[in-house]
Short mmCIF file of C-alpha atoms and ligand atoms in Angstrom, two decimals:
data_model
loop_
_atom_site.label_atom_id
_atom_site.label_comp_id
_atom_site.label_asym_id
_atom_site.label_seq_id
_atom_site.Cartn_x
_atom_site.Cartn_y
_atom_site.Cartn_z
CA MET A 1 -0.16 -0.02 -0.05
CA ILE A 2 1.80 3.40 -1.02
CA ASN A 3 1.56 6.35 1.18
CA ASN A 4 -0.76 9.42 0.29
CA ARG A 5 1.64 12.26 -0.64
CA GLY A 6 -0.41 14.69 -2.27
CA ILE A 7 -2.73 16.09 -4.99
CA VAL A 8 -1.70 17.84 -8.17
CA ILE A 9 -4.66 20.17 -9.14
CA PHE A 10 -4.72 21.17 -12.79
CA GLY A 11 -6.94 24.07 -12.99
CA GLY A 12 -5.84 25.40 -9.70
CA THR A 13 -7.02 28.41 -10.26
CA GLY A 14 -10.31 27.85 -11.64
CA ASP A 15 -13.99 27.92 -10.02
CA LEU A 16 -13.93 24.67 -9.28
CA ALA A 17 -10.62 24.34 -7.27
CA TYR A 18 -11.36 27.52 -5.35
CA ARG A 19 -15.10 26.74 -4.47
CA LYS A 20 -14.85 23.40 -4.11
CA LEU A 21 -11.72 21.34 -3.68
CA PHE A 22 -9.16 23.55 -1.64
CA PRO A 23 -12.37 23.87 0.92
CA ALA A 24 -12.70 20.08 0.95
CA LEU A 25 -9.04 19.74 1.25
CA TYR A 26 -9.26 22.14 4.25
CA ASN A 27 -11.94 20.28 6.08
CA LEU A 28 -9.88 16.83 5.33
CA HIS A 29 -6.84 18.74 7.17
CA CYS A 30 -9.01 19.45 10.15
CA LEU A 31 -10.19 16.43 10.70
CA GLY A 32 -6.72 14.93 10.41
CA SER A 33 -7.45 12.57 7.42
CA LEU A 34 -4.19 14.17 5.52
CA PRO A 35 -1.33 12.43 6.10
CA LYS A 36 1.15 14.86 7.98
CA ASP A 37 3.49 15.59 4.84
CA TYR A 38 0.65 15.48 2.25
CA LYS A 39 1.00 18.75 -0.04
CA ILE A 40 -1.32 20.11 -2.46
CA VAL A 41 -0.25 21.94 -5.56
CA GLY A 42 -2.21 24.22 -7.75
CA ILE A 43 -1.28 24.51 -11.38
CA GLY A 44 -2.46 27.76 -13.32
CA ARG A 45 -1.01 30.01 -15.75
CA ARG A 46 -1.47 33.18 -13.92
CA GLU A 47 2.03 34.84 -12.23
CA TYR A 48 0.83 34.38 -8.65
CA THR A 49 3.68 34.15 -5.77
CA GLU A 50 3.09 31.41 -3.47
CA ASN A 51 1.51 33.57 -1.13
CA ASP A 52 -0.58 35.69 -3.05
CA TYR A 53 -1.97 32.00 -4.39
CA ILE A 54 -2.47 31.14 -0.70
CA GLU A 55 -4.01 34.43 0.11
CA ILE A 56 -6.99 33.60 -2.91
CA ILE A 57 -7.40 30.08 -1.45
CA ASN A 58 -7.72 31.79 1.91
CA ALA A 59 -10.68 33.79 1.02
CA TRP A 60 -12.39 31.01 -0.88
CA THR A 61 -11.71 28.68 1.89
CA LYS A 62 -13.02 31.09 4.45
CA GLU A 63 -16.60 31.36 2.40
CA PHE A 64 -17.27 28.04 1.50
CA SER A 65 -15.56 25.63 3.90
CA ARG A 66 -18.06 23.33 5.72
CA LEU A 67 -16.12 23.08 8.70
CA GLN A 68 -15.97 26.52 10.69
CA TYR A 69 -13.14 28.17 9.24
CA THR A 70 -10.47 29.52 11.87
CA ASP A 71 -7.02 31.29 11.10
CA LYS A 72 -5.40 28.75 13.31
CA ASP A 73 -6.29 25.71 11.38
CA PHE A 74 -5.67 27.79 8.11
CA ASN A 75 -2.30 28.77 9.03
CA ASP A 76 -1.35 24.91 9.62
CA PHE A 77 -3.48 24.31 6.16
CA ARG A 78 -1.40 26.94 4.16
CA LYS A 79 1.69 24.75 4.98
CA ARG A 80 0.53 22.30 2.38
CA ILE A 81 -0.09 24.31 -0.43
CA LYS A 82 2.11 25.72 -3.29
CA TYR A 83 1.56 27.09 -6.57
CA TYR A 84 3.10 25.91 -10.14
CA LYS A 85 2.93 28.36 -12.93
CA MET A 86 2.61 26.62 -16.13
CA ASP A 87 1.20 26.11 -19.66
CA MET A 88 -0.72 23.03 -19.91
CA ASN A 89 -0.09 23.04 -23.80
CA ASN A 90 3.54 23.24 -23.70
CA MET A 91 5.29 19.77 -23.67
CA GLN A 92 8.57 21.25 -22.40
CA GLU A 93 7.09 22.64 -19.15
CA TYR A 94 6.38 19.48 -17.86
CA ASN A 95 9.83 18.04 -16.73
CA GLY A 96 9.86 21.13 -14.65
CA LEU A 97 6.59 20.12 -13.39
CA VAL A 98 7.74 16.56 -12.42
CA ASP A 99 10.98 17.91 -11.00
CA PHE A 100 8.77 19.84 -8.50
CA ILE A 101 6.74 16.91 -7.66
CA GLU A 102 10.12 15.27 -6.76
CA GLU A 103 11.54 17.76 -5.13
CA ASN A 104 8.75 17.96 -3.10
CA LYS A 105 8.67 14.06 -2.57
CA MET A 106 5.16 13.73 -3.97
CA ARG A 107 5.98 11.09 -6.72
CA ASP A 108 4.93 7.99 -5.42
CA GLY A 109 1.21 8.21 -3.72
CA LEU A 110 0.19 11.03 -6.01
CA ILE A 111 -3.26 12.02 -7.21
CA TYR A 112 -3.51 14.28 -10.42
CA TYR A 113 -6.93 16.23 -10.70
CA TYR A 114 -7.77 17.31 -14.17
CA ALA A 115 -10.08 19.86 -13.26
CA VAL A 116 -9.97 21.44 -16.86
CA SER A 117 -11.63 21.02 -20.07
CA PRO A 118 -11.79 17.67 -21.58
CA SER A 119 -9.73 19.31 -24.58
CA LEU A 120 -6.61 19.70 -22.14
CA PHE A 121 -6.46 16.09 -20.71
CA GLY A 122 -4.76 14.46 -23.96
CA PRO A 123 -2.08 17.19 -23.77
CA ILE A 124 -1.65 17.05 -20.01
CA SER A 125 -1.54 13.04 -19.87
CA LYS A 126 1.23 13.02 -22.50
CA GLY A 127 3.23 15.80 -20.87
CA LEU A 128 3.20 14.05 -17.65
CA LYS A 129 4.15 10.67 -19.23
CA SER A 130 6.96 11.57 -21.01
CA ALA A 131 8.62 13.97 -18.17
CA ASN A 132 7.85 10.94 -15.79
CA CYS A 133 9.41 8.34 -18.12
CA LEU A 134 12.39 10.87 -18.01
CA ALA A 135 12.88 11.49 -14.20
CA ARG A 136 12.05 7.75 -13.58
CA LYS A 137 15.37 6.85 -15.67
CA GLU A 138 17.12 9.64 -14.44
CA TYR A 139 16.18 8.86 -10.58
CA ASN A 140 16.67 5.21 -11.54
CA VAL A 141 13.85 3.93 -10.83
CA ASN A 142 12.23 0.37 -11.97
CA ASN A 143 9.74 0.30 -14.23
CA THR A 144 10.42 2.68 -16.82
CA SER A 145 8.02 0.60 -19.70
CA ASP A 146 4.80 1.36 -21.38
CA SER A 147 1.97 3.21 -18.88
CA CYS A 148 4.11 2.33 -15.47
CA CYS A 149 5.90 5.69 -16.21
CA MET A 150 3.31 7.08 -14.31
CA GLY A 151 3.64 4.69 -11.45
CA ASP A 152 0.59 4.18 -9.63
CA THR A 153 -0.35 7.71 -9.99
CA LYS A 154 -4.08 8.18 -9.98
CA VAL A 155 -6.23 10.69 -12.07
CA ILE A 156 -9.79 12.05 -11.21
CA ILE A 157 -11.44 13.28 -14.28
CA GLU A 158 -14.33 15.92 -14.02
CA LYS A 159 -17.03 15.73 -16.25
CA PRO A 160 -18.49 16.46 -18.89
CA PHE A 161 -16.85 13.00 -19.77
CA GLY A 162 -16.93 13.90 -23.84
CA LYS A 163 -20.15 15.67 -25.36
CA ASP A 164 -21.06 12.49 -26.96
CA LEU A 165 -20.40 8.25 -26.63
CA GLU A 166 -17.70 8.87 -29.37
CA SER A 167 -15.80 11.84 -27.57
CA ALA A 168 -16.32 9.94 -24.11
CA LYS A 169 -14.40 6.73 -25.44
CA GLU A 170 -11.57 8.83 -27.00
CA ILE A 171 -11.04 10.53 -24.04
CA TYR A 172 -11.52 7.01 -21.88
CA ASN A 173 -8.83 5.46 -24.52
CA ASN A 174 -6.65 8.55 -24.34
CA LEU A 175 -6.49 8.11 -20.30
CA LYS A 176 -6.06 4.33 -20.31
CA SER A 177 -2.98 4.80 -22.62
CA TYR A 178 -1.33 6.48 -19.67
CA PHE A 179 -2.81 5.29 -16.62
CA LYS A 180 -3.90 2.01 -15.31
CA ASP A 181 -7.23 1.06 -15.37
CA GLU A 182 -7.99 1.01 -11.93
CA ASN A 183 -6.50 4.32 -11.21
CA ILE A 184 -8.76 6.55 -13.27
CA TYR A 185 -11.63 8.02 -11.26
CA HIS A 186 -14.37 9.31 -13.33
CA ILE A 187 -16.15 12.12 -10.65
CA ASP A 188 -19.65 12.58 -10.24
CA HIS A 189 -19.99 14.72 -7.31
CA TYR A 190 -23.78 13.47 -7.03
CA LEU A 191 -22.39 10.18 -5.74
CA GLY A 192 -20.88 12.04 -2.90
CA LYS A 193 -24.00 13.49 -1.59
CA GLU A 194 -24.99 11.77 1.59
CA MET A 195 -28.59 11.49 0.85
CA ILE A 196 -27.78 9.83 -2.88
CA ILE A 197 -25.63 7.14 -0.79
CA ASN A 198 -28.28 6.69 2.00
CA ILE A 199 -30.85 5.49 -0.64
CA MET A 200 -29.58 1.84 -0.55
CA THR A 201 -29.69 2.13 3.28
CA LEU A 202 -33.22 3.56 3.23
CA ARG A 203 -34.44 0.48 0.91
CA PHE A 204 -32.81 -2.25 1.77
CA ALA A 205 -32.33 -1.75 5.52
CA ASN A 206 -36.40 -0.96 6.20
CA ALA A 207 -38.57 -3.63 5.43
CA ILE A 208 -41.43 -1.17 4.94
CA PHE A 209 -39.65 -0.07 1.89
CA LYS A 210 -37.72 -2.93 0.52
CA GLY A 211 -41.10 -5.56 0.32
CA VAL A 212 -42.69 -2.47 -1.60
CA TRP A 213 -40.40 -1.23 -3.93
CA ASN A 214 -41.66 -2.70 -7.44
CA LYS A 215 -43.95 -1.88 -9.68
CA ASP A 216 -46.99 -3.83 -7.83
CA PHE A 217 -46.92 -0.97 -5.29
CA ILE A 218 -45.13 2.28 -7.08
CA GLU A 219 -46.97 4.35 -9.57
CA LYS A 220 -44.23 6.59 -10.62
CA ILE A 221 -41.07 7.69 -9.54
CA ASP A 222 -40.06 11.68 -10.01
CA ILE A 223 -36.43 12.24 -9.71
CA ASN A 224 -35.93 16.40 -9.83
CA VAL A 225 -32.67 18.50 -9.48
CA TYR A 226 -33.62 22.31 -10.02
CA GLU A 227 -31.55 25.26 -9.74
CA THR A 228 -31.81 28.81 -9.06
CA VAL A 229 -28.24 29.61 -10.82
CA GLY A 230 -28.00 30.53 -14.54
CA VAL A 231 -24.88 29.52 -16.79
CA ASP A 232 -22.85 32.54 -15.07
CA SER A 233 -18.89 32.20 -16.20
CA ARG A 234 -19.46 28.93 -17.32
CA ALA A 235 -21.39 29.98 -20.71
CA GLY A 236 -19.05 28.90 -23.13
CA TYR A 237 -18.89 25.30 -21.70
CA TYR A 238 -22.95 25.47 -20.99
CA ASP A 239 -23.84 26.42 -24.75
CA LYS A 240 -22.14 23.69 -26.17
CA SER A 241 -23.39 21.15 -23.90
CA GLY A 242 -26.58 21.83 -22.46
CA ALA A 243 -28.68 20.06 -19.70
CA LEU A 244 -29.16 16.85 -21.04
CA ALA A 245 -25.18 15.95 -21.05
CA ASP A 246 -24.57 18.33 -18.23
CA MET A 247 -27.32 16.75 -15.93
CA ILE A 248 -29.45 13.92 -16.94
CA GLN A 249 -26.53 11.85 -18.83
CA ASN A 250 -24.74 11.89 -15.33
CA HIS A 251 -26.25 13.31 -11.93
CA LEU A 252 -29.56 12.12 -12.68
CA PHE A 253 -28.97 8.67 -14.40
CA GLN A 254 -26.96 7.92 -11.47
CA ILE A 255 -29.47 8.87 -8.91
CA MET A 256 -32.26 6.75 -10.86
CA SER A 257 -29.79 3.73 -10.93
CA ILE A 258 -29.51 3.97 -7.34
CA VAL A 259 -33.46 4.19 -6.90
CA ALA A 260 -33.95 1.33 -9.49
CA MET A 261 -31.15 -0.83 -8.78
CA GLU A 262 -31.28 -4.75 -7.52
CA GLU A 263 -30.19 -5.01 -3.86
CA ALA A 264 -26.41 -5.46 -3.79
CA ASP A 265 -23.70 -5.77 -1.53
CA ILE A 266 -22.86 -2.07 -0.19
CA SER A 267 -19.20 -3.05 0.45
CA ASP A 268 -18.99 -4.24 -2.42
CA SER A 269 -18.21 -1.46 -5.18
CA GLN A 270 -18.20 -4.04 -7.95
CA ALA A 271 -21.50 -5.56 -7.02
CA ILE A 272 -23.07 -2.15 -6.74
CA LYS A 273 -21.69 -0.99 -10.20
CA LYS A 274 -23.11 -3.95 -11.78
CA ALA A 275 -26.46 -3.60 -10.38
CA GLN A 276 -26.45 0.24 -11.45
CA SER A 277 -25.60 -0.99 -15.16
CA ASN A 278 -28.01 -3.38 -15.31
CA VAL A 279 -30.64 -0.71 -14.86
CA PHE A 280 -28.99 1.46 -17.75
CA LYS A 281 -29.13 -1.78 -19.76
CA SER A 282 -32.96 -2.40 -19.03
CA LEU A 283 -33.74 1.47 -19.96
CA LYS A 284 -36.51 1.01 -22.64
CA LYS A 285 -35.47 1.75 -26.11
CA VAL A 286 -37.64 5.11 -27.25
CA ARG A 287 -39.62 4.40 -30.35
CA ASP A 288 -38.92 6.65 -33.47
CA ASP A 289 -42.26 8.14 -32.82
CA GLU A 290 -42.46 8.82 -29.31
CA ILE A 291 -40.00 11.21 -28.76
CA ASP A 292 -42.45 14.59 -27.98
CA GLU A 293 -43.73 12.15 -25.30
CA VAL A 294 -40.63 11.32 -23.54
CA LEU A 295 -38.52 14.44 -23.71
CA LEU A 296 -39.49 17.92 -23.24
CA MET A 297 -36.20 20.71 -23.54
CA GLY A 298 -36.63 24.32 -22.47
CA GLN A 299 -34.62 27.41 -22.42
CA TYR A 300 -35.05 30.22 -20.06
CA ASN A 301 -35.76 33.99 -21.48
CA GLY A 302 -32.73 35.72 -21.64
CA TYR A 303 -30.31 32.78 -21.90
CA ARG A 304 -29.47 33.82 -25.97
CA ASN A 305 -28.16 37.33 -24.19
CA GLU A 306 -25.79 35.94 -21.46
CA ASP A 307 -21.70 36.33 -22.37
CA LYS A 308 -20.68 33.77 -24.66
CA VAL A 309 -23.76 32.16 -25.41
CA ALA A 310 -24.49 32.04 -29.46
CA PRO A 311 -27.57 34.86 -29.97
CA ASN A 312 -29.64 32.06 -31.83
CA SER A 313 -28.72 29.44 -29.59
CA VAL A 314 -31.06 26.04 -29.15
CA THR A 315 -29.28 24.95 -26.36
CA GLU A 316 -31.41 23.46 -23.45
CA THR A 317 -31.57 24.88 -20.16
CA TYR A 318 -34.06 22.73 -18.92
CA VAL A 319 -35.07 18.80 -19.63
CA ALA A 320 -37.92 16.74 -18.52
CA MET A 321 -37.66 13.27 -19.12
CA LYS A 322 -39.92 10.29 -19.17
CA LEU A 323 -38.10 6.94 -18.58
CA GLU A 324 -39.16 3.26 -18.19
CA ILE A 325 -37.02 0.34 -17.20
CA ASP A 326 -38.06 -3.08 -18.69
CA ASN A 327 -37.43 -5.33 -16.16
CA ASP A 328 -39.95 -7.35 -14.01
CA ARG A 329 -39.19 -4.85 -11.07
CA TRP A 330 -40.31 -2.01 -12.99
CA ARG A 331 -42.39 -2.62 -15.94
CA GLY A 332 -44.79 -0.16 -16.71
CA VAL A 333 -43.73 2.39 -14.05
CA PRO A 334 -42.73 5.67 -15.45
CA PHE A 335 -39.84 7.36 -14.38
CA TYR A 336 -39.78 11.34 -14.75
CA LEU A 337 -36.46 13.18 -14.69
CA ARG A 338 -36.19 16.76 -14.52
CA THR A 339 -33.71 19.40 -13.94
CA GLY A 340 -33.51 23.16 -15.14
CA LYS A 341 -31.71 26.36 -14.22
CA LYS A 342 -33.33 29.63 -13.27
CA LEU A 343 -36.16 27.93 -11.55
CA ASP A 344 -37.84 29.45 -8.83
CA LYS A 345 -36.06 27.18 -6.22
CA ARG A 346 -33.07 25.07 -5.57
CA GLU A 347 -34.17 21.90 -4.35
CA SER A 348 -33.21 18.25 -5.71
CA GLU A 349 -35.29 15.44 -4.53
CA VAL A 350 -36.75 11.89 -5.53
CA VAL A 351 -40.48 11.43 -5.35
CA VAL A 352 -41.58 7.95 -4.65
CA SER A 353 -45.40 7.73 -5.34
CA PHE A 354 -47.32 4.52 -4.34
CA LYS A 355 -50.45 3.44 -5.54
CA SER A 356 -53.77 4.20 -3.91
CA THR A 357 -55.20 1.39 -2.02
CA SER A 358 -58.72 2.01 -3.20
CA GLU A 359 -60.89 4.82 -4.99
CA GLY A 360 -60.69 8.35 -3.60
CA VAL A 361 -57.82 7.23 -1.03
CA ALA A 362 -54.52 9.19 -1.68
CA GLY A 363 -51.24 7.13 -2.36
CA ASN A 364 -48.56 7.59 -0.26
CA ASN A 365 -45.74 9.48 -1.32
CA LEU A 366 -41.89 8.79 -0.10
CA ILE A 367 -39.90 11.91 -0.79
CA ILE A 368 -36.00 11.71 -0.26
CA LYS A 369 -34.87 15.11 0.41
CA ILE A 370 -31.37 15.64 -0.85
CA GLN A 371 -30.79 19.15 -1.28
CA PRO A 372 -30.81 22.26 0.24
CA ASP A 373 -32.59 19.97 3.33
CA GLU A 374 -31.62 16.46 3.56
CA GLY A 375 -34.06 14.23 5.10
CA VAL A 376 -36.81 12.00 4.64
CA LYS A 377 -40.98 12.60 4.08
CA LEU A 378 -43.77 10.26 4.09
CA ASN A 379 -47.17 11.00 3.45
CA PHE A 380 -49.87 8.53 4.67
CA ASN A 381 -53.48 8.13 5.41
CA ILE A 382 -55.18 8.31 8.83
CA LYS A 383 -58.69 8.42 9.96
CA LYS A 384 -59.47 12.18 10.65
CA PRO A 385 -60.13 12.49 14.50
CA GLY A 386 -63.39 12.69 15.89
CA THR A 387 -66.64 10.50 15.51
CA GLU A 388 -66.91 10.13 11.97
CA LYS A 389 -65.01 6.99 11.02
CA LYS A 390 -64.82 7.25 7.51
CA ILE A 391 -63.31 10.31 6.92
CA ILE A 392 -59.62 9.87 6.27
CA GLU A 393 -56.91 12.77 5.70
CA GLU A 394 -53.29 12.65 4.57
CA VAL A 395 -50.37 13.44 7.38
CA GLU A 396 -47.09 13.60 6.92
CA MET A 397 -43.71 12.24 8.97
CA ASP A 398 -40.75 14.23 8.10
CA PHE A 399 -37.34 13.41 9.12
CA CYS A 400 -35.03 16.24 8.72
CA GLN A 401 -31.34 15.20 8.77
CA SER A 402 -29.56 17.89 8.44
CA CYS A 403 -31.52 20.09 11.12
CA ILE A 404 -29.41 17.78 13.22
CA LEU A 405 -26.18 19.75 14.42
CA GLU A 406 -24.08 16.54 14.93
CA ASN A 407 -25.43 15.34 11.59
CA ARG A 408 -24.06 18.52 9.95
CA ILE A 409 -21.29 18.14 11.26
CA ASN A 410 -20.59 14.92 10.75
CA THR A 411 -21.87 14.89 7.12
CA PRO A 412 -18.74 15.26 4.75
CA GLU A 413 -19.50 17.61 1.47
CA ALA A 414 -19.38 15.85 -1.75
CA TYR A 415 -16.07 16.71 -2.84
CA GLU A 416 -14.58 16.00 0.77
CA ARG A 417 -15.69 12.31 0.85
CA LEU A 418 -14.49 11.60 -3.07
CA ILE A 419 -11.18 12.98 -2.34
CA LYS A 420 -10.93 10.86 0.62
CA ALA A 421 -12.46 7.84 -1.09
CA CYS A 422 -9.75 7.91 -4.24
CA MET A 423 -7.07 8.37 -1.60
CA ASP A 424 -8.27 4.96 0.07
CA SER A 425 -8.69 3.30 -3.34
CA ASP A 426 -12.49 2.93 -2.59
CA ARG A 427 -13.88 3.16 -6.38
CA SER A 428 -17.80 2.64 -5.29
CA LEU A 429 -18.48 6.35 -5.30
CA PHE A 430 -17.19 6.69 -8.59
CA SER A 431 -19.02 6.19 -11.94
CA GLY A 432 -18.01 3.58 -13.85
CA TRP A 433 -17.09 3.49 -17.28
CA GLU A 434 -19.40 0.76 -18.73
CA GLN A 435 -22.12 2.93 -16.98
CA ILE A 436 -20.79 6.17 -18.57
CA GLU A 437 -20.64 4.41 -22.13
CA ILE A 438 -24.53 3.01 -21.75
CA SER A 439 -25.89 5.99 -20.59
CA TRP A 440 -24.31 7.96 -23.63
CA ASN A 441 -25.71 5.36 -25.86
CA PHE A 442 -29.27 6.28 -24.37
CA ILE A 443 -28.97 10.14 -24.41
CA ASN A 444 -27.43 10.10 -27.92
CA ARG A 445 -30.05 8.06 -29.43
CA ILE A 446 -32.90 10.59 -27.72
CA LEU A 447 -31.24 13.50 -28.80
CA ASP A 448 -30.66 11.92 -32.59
CA LEU A 449 -34.56 11.57 -32.65
CA TYR A 450 -35.14 14.88 -30.85
CA LYS A 451 -33.16 16.65 -33.82
CA LYS A 452 -34.84 14.43 -36.42
CA ASN A 453 -38.47 14.49 -35.29
CA SER A 454 -39.14 17.20 -32.79
CA ASN A 455 -36.65 20.01 -32.15
CA LYS A 456 -39.33 21.64 -30.25
CA LEU A 457 -38.17 24.29 -27.53
CA TYR A 458 -40.22 25.66 -24.57
CA PHE A 459 -39.00 29.06 -23.44
CA TYR A 460 -39.91 29.47 -19.54
CA GLU A 461 -39.45 32.92 -17.58
CA PRO A 462 -36.75 32.81 -15.17
CA GLY A 463 -37.62 32.54 -11.45
CA THR A 464 -40.64 30.35 -12.54
CA LYS A 465 -41.08 26.48 -12.11
CA GLY A 466 -39.99 25.73 -16.08
CA PRO A 467 -42.15 25.43 -19.00
CA LYS A 468 -45.52 24.42 -17.93
CA GLU A 469 -46.13 21.51 -20.16
CA ALA A 470 -42.85 19.91 -18.83
CA PHE A 471 -45.77 19.01 -15.99
C1 LIG B 501 -22.28 20.17 -11.93
C2 LIG B 501 -23.13 20.74 -13.31
O1 LIG B 501 -21.93 18.95 -12.33
O2 LIG B 501 -23.38 20.26 -11.34
C3 LIG B 501 -23.76 22.27 -12.98
O3 LIG B 501 -22.32 21.12 -14.49
C4 LIG B 501 -24.36 22.38 -12.01
O4 LIG B 501 -24.24 22.88 -14.29
C5 LIG B 501 -23.87 21.37 -10.88
O5 LIG B 501 -24.66 23.74 -11.65
C6 LIG B 501 -24.88 21.50 -9.66
O6 LIG B 501 -24.28 20.80 -8.75
P1 LIG B 501 -24.70 20.87 -6.77
O7 LIG B 501 -23.95 20.10 -6.11
O8 LIG B 501 -24.75 22.57 -6.54
O9 LIG B 501 -26.46 20.52 -7.18
#
């Protein structure tokens, strides 16, 4: 077992690093989860001194860390941070970086985090490999052939994993020629969210849910991820991607597969991935003539005026999709997936609607609240108090997990959990390549059908629930 020595963040001056990665690493530092000599290198093109850089990290960490920020903790944390300036497209500059890594004694037990556009993945891997091969020979380390130049170095890549199946494959095959397969981690930060991980426990550790989690008792399932934010500084990327690729193909599909999968041993990451993949494989093929019943695309008014968005852009900022899983557990139960930007509220939840037991009686609803509140809510029927026996009323039990201070303190933020999982070589919280491949296949077909047979775009006002046709 190799000790963890450090992490090198390509895109160290980007939004993701500032908002998510450094605050997560600060939390891990405060919890004592980073080894004593663990180093964090941020890579960027800007002319920052180490001190400038650390001051910037300080401000973001103060604002975004989950655990209480203290000057004392940060003064300790700052000793881990390094800044390395380089042009990631310039192959010559990687020798310097690898020397820097060597000087800081980080080479073995290292994670490279690609928090950059996928177009840079290839150049970075290539630069690192040739510089590593050179360095390994110089430093007289064994194993200088083939991908072993990268030793047991891990790499974390951020989505988008391509913009379609072809480009996703290209990225993956390219990475595989540099890193060992088991060292490539596809991050989907939704898999690090507490209540998404909790879905399995909720389903499999409770007889009251486990026994009825199927088509005989469930009417439909809604998975909603609503956002109030727009595209902001990410418009350049977003306009080429859209909500289908940005949110549905990964985050919502992952949630759907956990909600729908067969039971698997929670401690066996391979078994979980396999159970999830089986759900993707069972997705019912959409017929050519039913695309309008299955997919609705929307765009918020004003999107086309955003900086870096094409004035006639047809990129969707809202998607509603109806899916069916064609297996014995789910045949006939619709799964509705909805996500959108600039909506009236930030809210992610899974709503499981149970069938009614008799006419006029409301079916039970189980709501798994993912964010901003975390918890579980159950609606059920009771007799209304009084002498009249027949009057049934709906009541609710509401468990708010995040309302309990101790839970808030003990619940790691998604990136914190995922970086730690990567350090521990725990792959259960990362997307598997097979899942990415199947989900792209499905999405590609839907998109082709949409372009061929529909092309409708529904506009909606910012601050509303999205296109009313989506409901
Ligand atoms: C990212 C998407 O993966 O997830 C963004 O690219 C989206 O467009 C974000 O805003 C939502 O994440 P969260 O954790 O804020 O729900």
